[in-house]
Coordinates of C-alpha atoms in Angstrom, one line a residue:
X233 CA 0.0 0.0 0.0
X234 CA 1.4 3.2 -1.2
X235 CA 0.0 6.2 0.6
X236 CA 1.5 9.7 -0.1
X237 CA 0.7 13.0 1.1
X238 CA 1.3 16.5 -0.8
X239 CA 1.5 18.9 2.2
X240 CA 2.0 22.6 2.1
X241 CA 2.9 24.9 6.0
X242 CA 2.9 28.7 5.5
X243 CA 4.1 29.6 8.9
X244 CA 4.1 33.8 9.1
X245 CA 5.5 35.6 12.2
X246 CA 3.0 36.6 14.9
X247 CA 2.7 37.2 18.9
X248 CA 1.5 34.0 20.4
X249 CA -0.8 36.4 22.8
X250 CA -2.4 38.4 19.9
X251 CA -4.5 38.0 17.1
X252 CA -2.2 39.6 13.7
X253 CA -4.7 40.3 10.6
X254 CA -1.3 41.6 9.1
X255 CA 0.6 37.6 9.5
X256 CA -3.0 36.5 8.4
X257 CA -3.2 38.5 5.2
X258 CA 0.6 37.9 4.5
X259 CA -0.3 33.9 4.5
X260 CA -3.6 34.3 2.7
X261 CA -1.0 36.3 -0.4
X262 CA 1.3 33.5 -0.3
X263 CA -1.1 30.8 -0.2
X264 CA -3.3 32.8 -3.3
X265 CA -0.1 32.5 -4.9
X266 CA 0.6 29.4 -5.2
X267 CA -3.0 28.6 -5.6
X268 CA -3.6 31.3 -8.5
X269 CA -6.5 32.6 -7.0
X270 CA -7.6 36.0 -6.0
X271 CA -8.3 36.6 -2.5
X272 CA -9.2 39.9 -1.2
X273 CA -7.3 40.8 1.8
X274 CA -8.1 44.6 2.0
X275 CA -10.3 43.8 5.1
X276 CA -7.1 42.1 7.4
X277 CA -4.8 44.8 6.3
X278 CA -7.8 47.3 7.3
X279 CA -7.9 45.6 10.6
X280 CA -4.1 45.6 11.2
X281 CA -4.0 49.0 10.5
X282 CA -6.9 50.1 13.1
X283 CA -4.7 47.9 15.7
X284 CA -1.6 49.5 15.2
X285 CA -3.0 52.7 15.8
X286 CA -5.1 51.7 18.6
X287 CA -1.5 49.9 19.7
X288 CA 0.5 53.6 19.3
X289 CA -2.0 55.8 21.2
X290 CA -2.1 53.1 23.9
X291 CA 1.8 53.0 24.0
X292 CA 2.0 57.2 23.9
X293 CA -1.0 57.4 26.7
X294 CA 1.4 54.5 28.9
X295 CA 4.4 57.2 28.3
X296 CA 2.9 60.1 29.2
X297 CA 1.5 58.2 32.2
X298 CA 5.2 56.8 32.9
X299 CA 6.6 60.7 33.0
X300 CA 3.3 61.9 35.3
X301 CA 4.7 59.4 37.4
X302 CA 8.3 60.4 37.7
X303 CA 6.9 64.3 37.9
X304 CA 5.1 63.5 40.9
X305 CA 7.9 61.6 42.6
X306 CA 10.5 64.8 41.8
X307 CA 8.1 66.9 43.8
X308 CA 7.2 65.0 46.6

């Protein structure tokens, strides 16, 4: 018995903790690709983009927090 098995992994970067719509549509291109098919990926690429923004103003509000921190320490 002769069994054989055509296997493809696409294995993009991403956070174990968090969901990436960016590593998602980066698979999806590949994997249209190779399938010559058209897959719309506008929407994870929307997504991602609406993250990383959420991601920089969360990052500057931590900062700004980080240095009202400090500020009150100096003048106590």
């Amino acid at each position: 018995m002769n069994i054989t098995f055509q296997l493809l992994l696409i294995f993009p970067y991403t956070e174990p903790e968090s969901v990436d719509h960016r590593a998602a549509a980066s698979a999806i291109k590949i994997l249209s690709s190779i399938l010559n098919i058209s897959i719309d990926i506008t929407e994870l690429v929307s997504y991602a983009e609406k993250i990383e923004e959420m991601e920089k103003i969360i990052q500057g509000m931590y900062a700004q927090q980080q240095i009202e921190k400090k500020e009150s320490v100096m003048h106590t």
